[in-house]
């Protein structure tokens, strides 16, 4: 019965994958603070389903906050989607953060892990900057899109990194040679509830690292920002959590969402919008601001200054686009993993 209901969807995914395969998949590094908010989990799920459709390759995941369960949970999520071999790197020098959902990796199904994972400790994982350098060095020139949804700790350290055994290039040289775009969720480019001086969390929790990032990131490598106002205007629907994940008894995304937000909350889709733009920049989901320069004050307030040759732009979204974005996010987050046998 399930396969009858899902059949049309599977055909759609196969057709989408066949069409997408004619276009080179976007080469993605996902830099995330997957600890506090659950939108990081939804964003990671999106990257896997976009990979299932042939639209991206997830090269590596680097983590920008400190919690001993971040690596195991990320590995469990990657394994759930059939990609347990994706390299993971962690920072050991950033904000420490508690989590409501990382504990899912401790759940058992009988005497086995409910969500299998090979990584049992972050001590098994390389430093995030080492992994970033290794992944970039091995990539085709000008091919990599970095999605940063969290603190800027890892990218700030990357841009300050020196030549080493991995690559003879310094951080800025490696970035200029290998990185096509950075898609960042941070800041606010409109007043939030009338607040003209809104201090968004990804800046407020790592002010110095974001200042280092915006000051030193190469001017020739574009940065596109998704502000707080974009995610708050597109909320992930609770109806999806209730209905769209029932194709399997235990789903790591659904259970993480419920542990974080409960069943009666539509969570803002902050990180998801950065993923959607990074992988589908030409699909009309968003408009872009004029070019400019972003600065970060010592209190964490971000400002945008128009400049013709500016490195930075930010996403803009009208009400019609918001409807389209919401539908795209729901479809991509809830899509069944094609590599799993669904019961």
Tab-separated table of C-alpha atoms in Angstrom:
chain	number	residue	atom	x	y	z
A	1	UNK	CA	0.000	0.000	0.000
A	2	UNK	CA	2.792	2.398	0.880
A	3	UNK	CA	4.522	1.908	-2.434
A	4	UNK	CA	1.261	2.622	-4.293
A	5	UNK	CA	0.977	5.901	-2.438
A	6	UNK	CA	4.645	6.736	-2.885
A	7	UNK	CA	4.972	5.535	-6.459
A	8	UNK	CA	4.234	8.855	-8.125
A	9	UNK	CA	6.653	10.586	-5.815
A	10	UNK	CA	9.418	8.083	-6.606
A	11	UNK	CA	8.864	8.583	-10.330
A	12	UNK	CA	9.073	12.347	-9.816
A	13	UNK	CA	12.363	12.008	-7.928
A	14	UNK	CA	13.784	9.709	-10.614
A	15	UNK	CA	12.776	12.115	-13.372
A	16	UNK	CA	14.170	15.055	-11.431
A	17	UNK	CA	17.401	13.164	-10.842
A	18	UNK	CA	17.703	12.300	-14.537
A	19	UNK	CA	17.133	15.947	-15.515
A	20	UNK	CA	19.505	17.254	-12.823
A	21	UNK	CA	22.218	14.817	-13.873
A	22	UNK	CA	22.541	16.739	-17.157
A	23	UNK	CA	23.810	19.679	-15.095
A	24	UNK	CA	26.978	19.446	-13.034
A	25	UNK	CA	26.005	18.968	-9.360
A	26	UNK	CA	26.959	21.768	-6.992
A	27	UNK	CA	30.000	20.834	-4.890
A	28	UNK	CA	29.042	21.678	-1.302
A	29	UNK	CA	30.806	21.998	2.028
A	30	UNK	CA	28.292	22.436	4.855
A	31	UNK	CA	29.572	24.433	7.829
A	32	UNK	CA	27.007	24.185	10.631
A	33	UNK	CA	26.524	24.843	14.342
A	34	UNK	CA	24.292	21.771	14.653
A	35	UNK	CA	23.548	21.915	18.384
A	36	UNK	CA	20.887	24.400	19.421
A	37	UNK	CA	18.330	25.098	16.726
A	38	UNK	CA	16.819	22.263	14.734
A	39	UNK	CA	16.935	24.140	11.430
A	40	UNK	CA	20.492	22.827	11.007
A	41	UNK	CA	19.082	19.289	10.959
A	42	UNK	CA	16.453	20.222	8.377
A	43	UNK	CA	19.135	21.908	6.279
A	44	UNK	CA	21.366	18.831	6.390
A	45	UNK	CA	18.407	16.659	5.365
A	46	UNK	CA	17.817	19.002	2.427
A	47	UNK	CA	21.380	18.597	1.240
A	48	UNK	CA	20.994	14.826	1.267
A	49	UNK	CA	17.751	14.877	-0.712
A	50	UNK	CA	19.225	17.373	-3.173
A	51	UNK	CA	22.134	14.946	-3.533
A	52	UNK	CA	19.622	12.143	-4.122
A	53	UNK	CA	18.227	14.258	-6.961
A	54	UNK	CA	21.688	14.731	-8.458
A	55	UNK	CA	21.708	18.467	-7.725
A	56	UNK	CA	24.661	18.556	-5.327
A	57	UNK	CA	27.532	16.548	-3.915
A	58	UNK	CA	28.024	16.919	-0.158
A	59	UNK	CA	31.807	16.879	0.141
A	60	UNK	CA	32.207	17.477	3.873
A	61	UNK	CA	30.468	18.746	7.002
A	62	UNK	CA	32.304	20.997	9.444
A	63	UNK	CA	30.877	21.946	12.832
A	64	UNK	CA	31.314	25.376	14.425
A	65	UNK	CA	30.060	24.879	17.997
A	66	UNK	CA	31.319	22.625	20.764
A	67	UNK	CA	29.245	19.747	22.100
A	68	UNK	CA	30.549	16.172	22.482
A	69	UNK	CA	27.594	14.744	20.535
A	70	UNK	CA	27.805	16.902	17.400
A	71	UNK	CA	30.012	14.524	15.415
A	72	UNK	CA	28.112	11.350	16.335
A	73	UNK	CA	24.765	12.981	15.551
A	74	UNK	CA	25.956	14.335	12.203
A	75	UNK	CA	27.360	10.929	11.308
A	76	UNK	CA	24.063	9.290	12.311
A	77	UNK	CA	22.145	11.701	10.061
A	78	UNK	CA	24.512	11.121	7.149
A	79	UNK	CA	24.213	7.364	7.693
A	80	UNK	CA	20.402	7.598	7.816
A	81	UNK	CA	20.539	9.109	4.333
A	82	UNK	CA	23.007	6.519	3.048
A	83	UNK	CA	26.147	8.692	3.164
A	84	UNK	CA	27.901	7.620	6.329
A	85	UNK	CA	31.321	8.101	4.711
A	86	UNK	CA	31.049	11.896	4.383
A	87	UNK	CA	34.005	13.464	6.225
A	88	UNK	CA	33.185	15.474	9.347
A	89	UNK	CA	35.399	18.049	11.047
A	90	UNK	CA	34.901	19.816	14.368
A	91	UNK	CA	36.118	22.969	16.036
A	92	UNK	CA	37.553	22.694	19.525
A	93	UNK	CA	37.643	26.428	20.173
A	94	UNK	CA	34.199	28.032	19.883
A	95	UNK	CA	31.005	28.498	21.849
A	96	UNK	CA	29.920	25.476	23.892
A	97	UNK	CA	26.233	24.730	23.413
A	98	UNK	CA	23.701	22.375	24.980
A	99	UNK	CA	21.205	20.591	22.743
A	100	UNK	CA	17.705	19.175	23.032
A	101	UNK	CA	18.057	16.699	20.176
A	102	UNK	CA	21.667	15.465	19.868
A	103	UNK	CA	20.842	12.819	22.503
A	104	UNK	CA	18.904	10.915	19.827
A	105	UNK	CA	22.103	9.084	18.977
A	106	UNK	CA	21.879	7.342	22.356
A	107	UNK	CA	18.446	5.844	21.606
A	108	UNK	CA	18.276	2.074	21.157
A	109	UNK	CA	16.154	-0.153	18.962
A	110	UNK	CA	16.359	-3.438	20.806
A	111	UNK	CA	20.062	-3.804	21.583
A	112	UNK	CA	21.169	-1.745	18.561
A	113	UNK	CA	21.353	1.973	17.958
A	114	UNK	CA	18.136	3.404	16.603
A	115	UNK	CA	20.286	5.592	14.360
A	116	UNK	CA	23.510	3.741	13.506
A	117	UNK	CA	26.763	5.713	13.406
A	118	UNK	CA	30.479	4.891	13.284
A	119	UNK	CA	31.612	8.039	15.065
A	120	UNK	CA	31.238	7.651	18.814
A	121	UNK	CA	33.295	10.667	19.898
A	122	UNK	CA	34.448	13.973	18.464
A	123	UNK	CA	37.955	12.899	19.418
A	124	UNK	CA	37.847	10.615	16.361
A	125	UNK	CA	37.326	13.597	14.062
A	126	UNK	CA	39.819	15.970	12.450
A	127	UNK	CA	40.022	19.676	13.124
A	128	UNK	CA	37.496	21.531	10.989
A	129	UNK	CA	40.065	23.791	9.324
A	130	UNK	CA	42.263	20.836	8.394
A	131	UNK	CA	39.253	19.186	6.765
A	132	UNK	CA	38.283	22.405	4.979
A	133	UNK	CA	41.796	22.762	3.576
A	134	UNK	CA	41.953	19.099	2.552
A	135	UNK	CA	38.551	19.208	0.849
A	136	UNK	CA	39.310	22.415	-1.021
A	137	UNK	CA	42.766	21.254	-2.098
A	138	UNK	CA	41.265	18.102	-3.617
A	139	UNK	CA	38.490	19.970	-5.477
A	140	UNK	CA	38.333	21.333	-8.987
A	141	UNK	CA	39.262	24.991	-9.235
A	142	UNK	CA	36.327	27.358	-8.780
A	143	UNK	CA	33.856	24.584	-8.025
A	144	UNK	CA	33.090	24.651	-4.296
A	145	UNK	CA	30.131	26.348	-2.638
A	146	UNK	CA	30.455	26.709	1.126
A	147	UNK	CA	27.225	26.977	3.093
A	148	UNK	CA	27.826	28.546	6.499
A	149	UNK	CA	24.900	28.364	8.914
A	150	UNK	CA	26.187	29.203	12.364
A	151	UNK	CA	29.256	30.820	13.821
A	152	UNK	CA	31.976	32.012	11.469
A	153	UNK	CA	34.692	30.337	13.586
A	154	UNK	CA	35.741	27.755	11.017
A	155	UNK	CA	35.774	30.058	7.997
A	156	UNK	CA	37.606	32.761	9.941
A	157	UNK	CA	40.249	30.201	10.894
A	158	UNK	CA	40.371	28.948	7.296
A	159	UNK	CA	41.066	32.391	5.859
A	160	UNK	CA	43.876	32.871	8.404
A	161	UNK	CA	45.406	29.433	7.778
A	162	UNK	CA	48.934	29.085	6.438
A	163	UNK	CA	50.493	26.820	3.836
A	164	UNK	CA	50.967	23.331	5.254
A	165	UNK	CA	51.408	19.673	4.320
A	166	UNK	CA	47.896	19.691	2.841
A	167	UNK	CA	48.460	22.552	0.407
A	168	UNK	CA	51.255	25.030	-0.359
A	169	UNK	CA	48.571	27.731	-0.615
A	170	UNK	CA	47.608	30.055	2.210
A	171	UNK	CA	43.979	30.305	3.262
A	172	UNK	CA	43.151	33.302	1.042
A	173	UNK	CA	44.970	31.737	-1.934
A	174	UNK	CA	43.150	28.434	-1.488
A	175	UNK	CA	39.798	30.204	-1.200
A	176	UNK	CA	40.356	32.326	-4.296
A	177	UNK	CA	41.387	29.272	-6.297
A	178	UNK	CA	38.731	26.799	-5.172
A	179	UNK	CA	35.635	28.540	-3.763
A	180	UNK	CA	32.899	29.724	-6.100
A	181	UNK	CA	30.494	31.168	-3.506
A	182	UNK	CA	29.747	31.320	0.216
A	183	UNK	CA	26.072	31.214	1.227
A	184	UNK	CA	25.738	32.480	4.817
A	185	UNK	CA	22.830	32.628	7.236
A	186	UNK	CA	23.560	35.537	9.556
A	187	UNK	CA	22.545	39.081	10.365
A	188	UNK	CA	19.423	41.016	9.499
A	189	UNK	CA	18.990	43.356	6.544
A	190	UNK	CA	15.590	44.720	7.554
A	191	UNK	CA	14.277	45.924	10.947
A	192	UNK	CA	12.961	43.015	13.018
A	193	UNK	CA	9.666	43.885	14.756
A	194	UNK	CA	10.639	47.532	14.490
A	195	UNK	CA	14.096	46.964	15.965
A	196	UNK	CA	16.594	48.874	13.833
A	197	UNK	CA	19.550	47.458	15.797
A	198	UNK	CA	18.705	43.744	15.861
A	199	UNK	CA	21.546	41.493	17.053
A	200	UNK	CA	21.146	38.183	15.254
A	201	UNK	CA	22.343	35.066	17.114
A	202	UNK	CA	24.997	33.859	14.656
A	203	UNK	CA	26.760	37.204	15.107
A	204	UNK	CA	25.971	37.772	18.775
A	205	UNK	CA	27.366	34.365	19.780
A	206	UNK	CA	30.599	34.740	17.820
A	207	UNK	CA	31.246	38.420	17.211
A	208	UNK	CA	35.010	38.284	16.837
A	209	UNK	CA	34.989	35.334	14.439
A	210	UNK	CA	32.391	37.043	12.235
A	211	UNK	CA	34.440	40.246	12.245
A	212	UNK	CA	37.516	38.277	11.186
A	213	UNK	CA	35.524	36.557	8.450
A	214	UNK	CA	34.019	39.698	6.914
A	215	UNK	CA	37.315	41.629	7.115
A	216	UNK	CA	39.594	38.990	5.623
A	217	UNK	CA	37.492	36.902	3.209
A	218	UNK	CA	38.807	37.542	-0.322
A	219	UNK	CA	36.971	40.303	-2.155
A	220	UNK	CA	36.892	38.230	-5.343
A	221	UNK	CA	34.933	35.357	-3.738
A	222	UNK	CA	31.232	36.284	-3.469
A	223	UNK	CA	29.317	36.051	-0.190
A	224	UNK	CA	25.499	35.927	-0.245
A	225	UNK	CA	23.744	36.486	3.080
A	226	UNK	CA	20.351	35.178	4.139
A	227	UNK	CA	19.165	37.478	6.900
A	228	UNK	CA	16.986	36.750	9.904
A	229	UNK	CA	14.019	38.313	8.099
A	230	UNK	CA	14.098	35.671	5.349
A	231	UNK	CA	13.894	32.652	7.638
A	232	UNK	CA	11.254	34.208	9.867
A	233	UNK	CA	9.049	34.843	6.815
A	234	UNK	CA	9.162	31.167	5.787
A	235	UNK	CA	8.323	28.809	8.630
A	236	UNK	CA	8.578	25.052	8.300
A	237	UNK	CA	4.999	23.766	8.721
A	238	UNK	CA	4.106	21.585	11.693
A	239	UNK	CA	1.706	19.738	9.366
A	240	UNK	CA	4.726	18.369	7.525
A	241	UNK	CA	6.225	17.012	10.746
A	242	UNK	CA	2.898	15.379	11.581
A	243	UNK	CA	2.225	13.870	8.148
A	244	UNK	CA	5.191	13.736	5.784
A	245	UNK	CA	7.623	11.509	7.683
A	246	UNK	CA	5.348	8.570	8.459
A	247	UNK	CA	6.874	6.420	5.736
A	248	UNK	CA	9.229	5.056	8.396
A	249	UNK	CA	8.691	4.328	12.087
A	250	UNK	CA	11.643	6.353	13.366
A	251	UNK	CA	12.874	9.342	11.399
A	252	UNK	CA	15.844	11.284	12.745
A	253	UNK	CA	14.619	14.615	11.328
A	254	UNK	CA	11.094	14.303	12.682
A	255	UNK	CA	12.260	13.180	16.116
A	256	UNK	CA	14.862	15.954	16.335
A	257	UNK	CA	12.238	18.549	15.393
A	258	UNK	CA	9.803	17.305	18.031
A	259	UNK	CA	12.476	17.270	20.741
A	260	UNK	CA	13.439	20.832	19.882
A	261	UNK	CA	10.167	22.542	18.953
A	262	UNK	CA	7.337	20.175	19.844
A	263	UNK	CA	4.348	19.370	17.598
A	264	UNK	CA	2.643	22.786	17.715
A	265	UNK	CA	5.354	25.061	16.352
A	266	UNK	CA	6.221	26.187	12.826
A	267	UNK	CA	9.985	26.688	13.026
A	268	UNK	CA	11.568	29.533	11.016
A	269	UNK	CA	13.606	28.180	8.102
A	270	UNK	CA	16.739	30.266	8.560
A	271	UNK	CA	19.435	27.763	7.571
A	272	UNK	CA	17.286	26.096	4.933
A	273	UNK	CA	17.120	29.260	2.842
A	274	UNK	CA	20.913	29.416	2.598
A	275	UNK	CA	20.924	25.823	1.342
A	276	UNK	CA	18.175	26.480	-1.194
A	277	UNK	CA	19.963	29.494	-2.664
A	278	UNK	CA	23.359	27.769	-2.697
A	279	UNK	CA	22.135	24.773	-4.696
A	280	UNK	CA	19.449	26.481	-6.797
A	281	UNK	CA	20.675	30.076	-7.230
A	282	UNK	CA	18.986	30.588	-10.599
A	283	UNK	CA	15.528	29.172	-9.850
A	284	UNK	CA	13.904	32.465	-8.891
A	285	UNK	CA	13.219	31.691	-5.258
A	286	UNK	CA	15.005	34.869	-4.213
A	287	UNK	CA	16.178	38.183	-5.561
A	288	UNK	CA	19.554	39.668	-4.675
A	289	UNK	CA	20.413	43.062	-3.296
A	290	UNK	CA	22.847	45.364	-5.026
A	291	UNK	CA	26.526	44.590	-4.327
A	292	UNK	CA	28.030	46.004	-1.173
A	293	UNK	CA	30.190	45.528	1.870
A	294	UNK	CA	29.142	43.985	5.189
A	295	UNK	CA	30.634	45.214	8.463
A	296	UNK	CA	30.156	43.927	12.013
A	297	UNK	CA	30.248	46.227	15.039
A	298	UNK	CA	31.728	45.219	18.382
A	299	UNK	CA	28.246	44.525	19.793
A	300	UNK	CA	27.449	42.140	16.920
A	301	UNK	CA	25.345	44.491	14.810
A	302	UNK	CA	25.748	43.927	11.072
A	303	UNK	CA	25.539	46.754	8.541
A	304	UNK	CA	25.407	46.648	4.744
A	305	UNK	CA	27.044	49.402	2.691
A	306	UNK	CA	26.298	49.496	-1.074
A	307	UNK	CA	29.400	49.407	-3.281
A	308	UNK	CA	29.599	48.757	-7.030
A	309	UNK	CA	32.433	46.269	-6.753
A	310	UNK	CA	31.276	44.857	-3.409
A	311	UNK	CA	31.782	41.217	-2.485
A	312	UNK	CA	28.545	40.911	-0.498
A	313	UNK	CA	24.877	40.660	-1.434
A	314	UNK	CA	21.860	39.591	0.581
A	315	UNK	CA	18.685	37.683	-0.266
A	316	UNK	CA	15.396	39.474	-0.864
A	317	UNK	CA	12.061	37.689	-1.064
A	318	UNK	CA	8.558	38.866	-1.990
A	319	UNK	CA	5.329	37.223	-0.750
A	320	UNK	CA	4.900	35.069	-3.876
A	321	UNK	CA	8.471	33.844	-3.628
A	322	UNK	CA	7.886	33.042	0.059
A	323	UNK	CA	5.068	30.664	-0.911
A	324	UNK	CA	7.293	28.964	-3.468
A	325	UNK	CA	10.192	28.703	-1.015
A	326	UNK	CA	7.979	27.130	1.642
A	327	UNK	CA	6.711	24.494	-0.783
A	328	UNK	CA	10.240	23.712	-1.984
A	329	UNK	CA	11.572	23.376	1.557
A	330	UNK	CA	8.755	21.073	2.640
A	331	UNK	CA	9.254	18.839	-0.388
A	332	UNK	CA	13.022	18.623	0.012
A	333	UNK	CA	13.180	18.130	3.778
A	334	UNK	CA	10.538	15.394	3.857
A	335	UNK	CA	11.612	13.479	0.753
A	336	UNK	CA	12.302	9.822	1.618
A	337	UNK	CA	15.968	8.821	1.326
A	338	UNK	CA	16.286	6.927	-1.936
A	339	UNK	CA	19.058	4.735	-0.535
A	340	UNK	CA	16.926	3.324	2.296
A	341	UNK	CA	14.484	0.459	2.218
A	342	UNK	CA	11.270	2.020	3.474
A	343	UNK	CA	9.004	-0.265	5.466
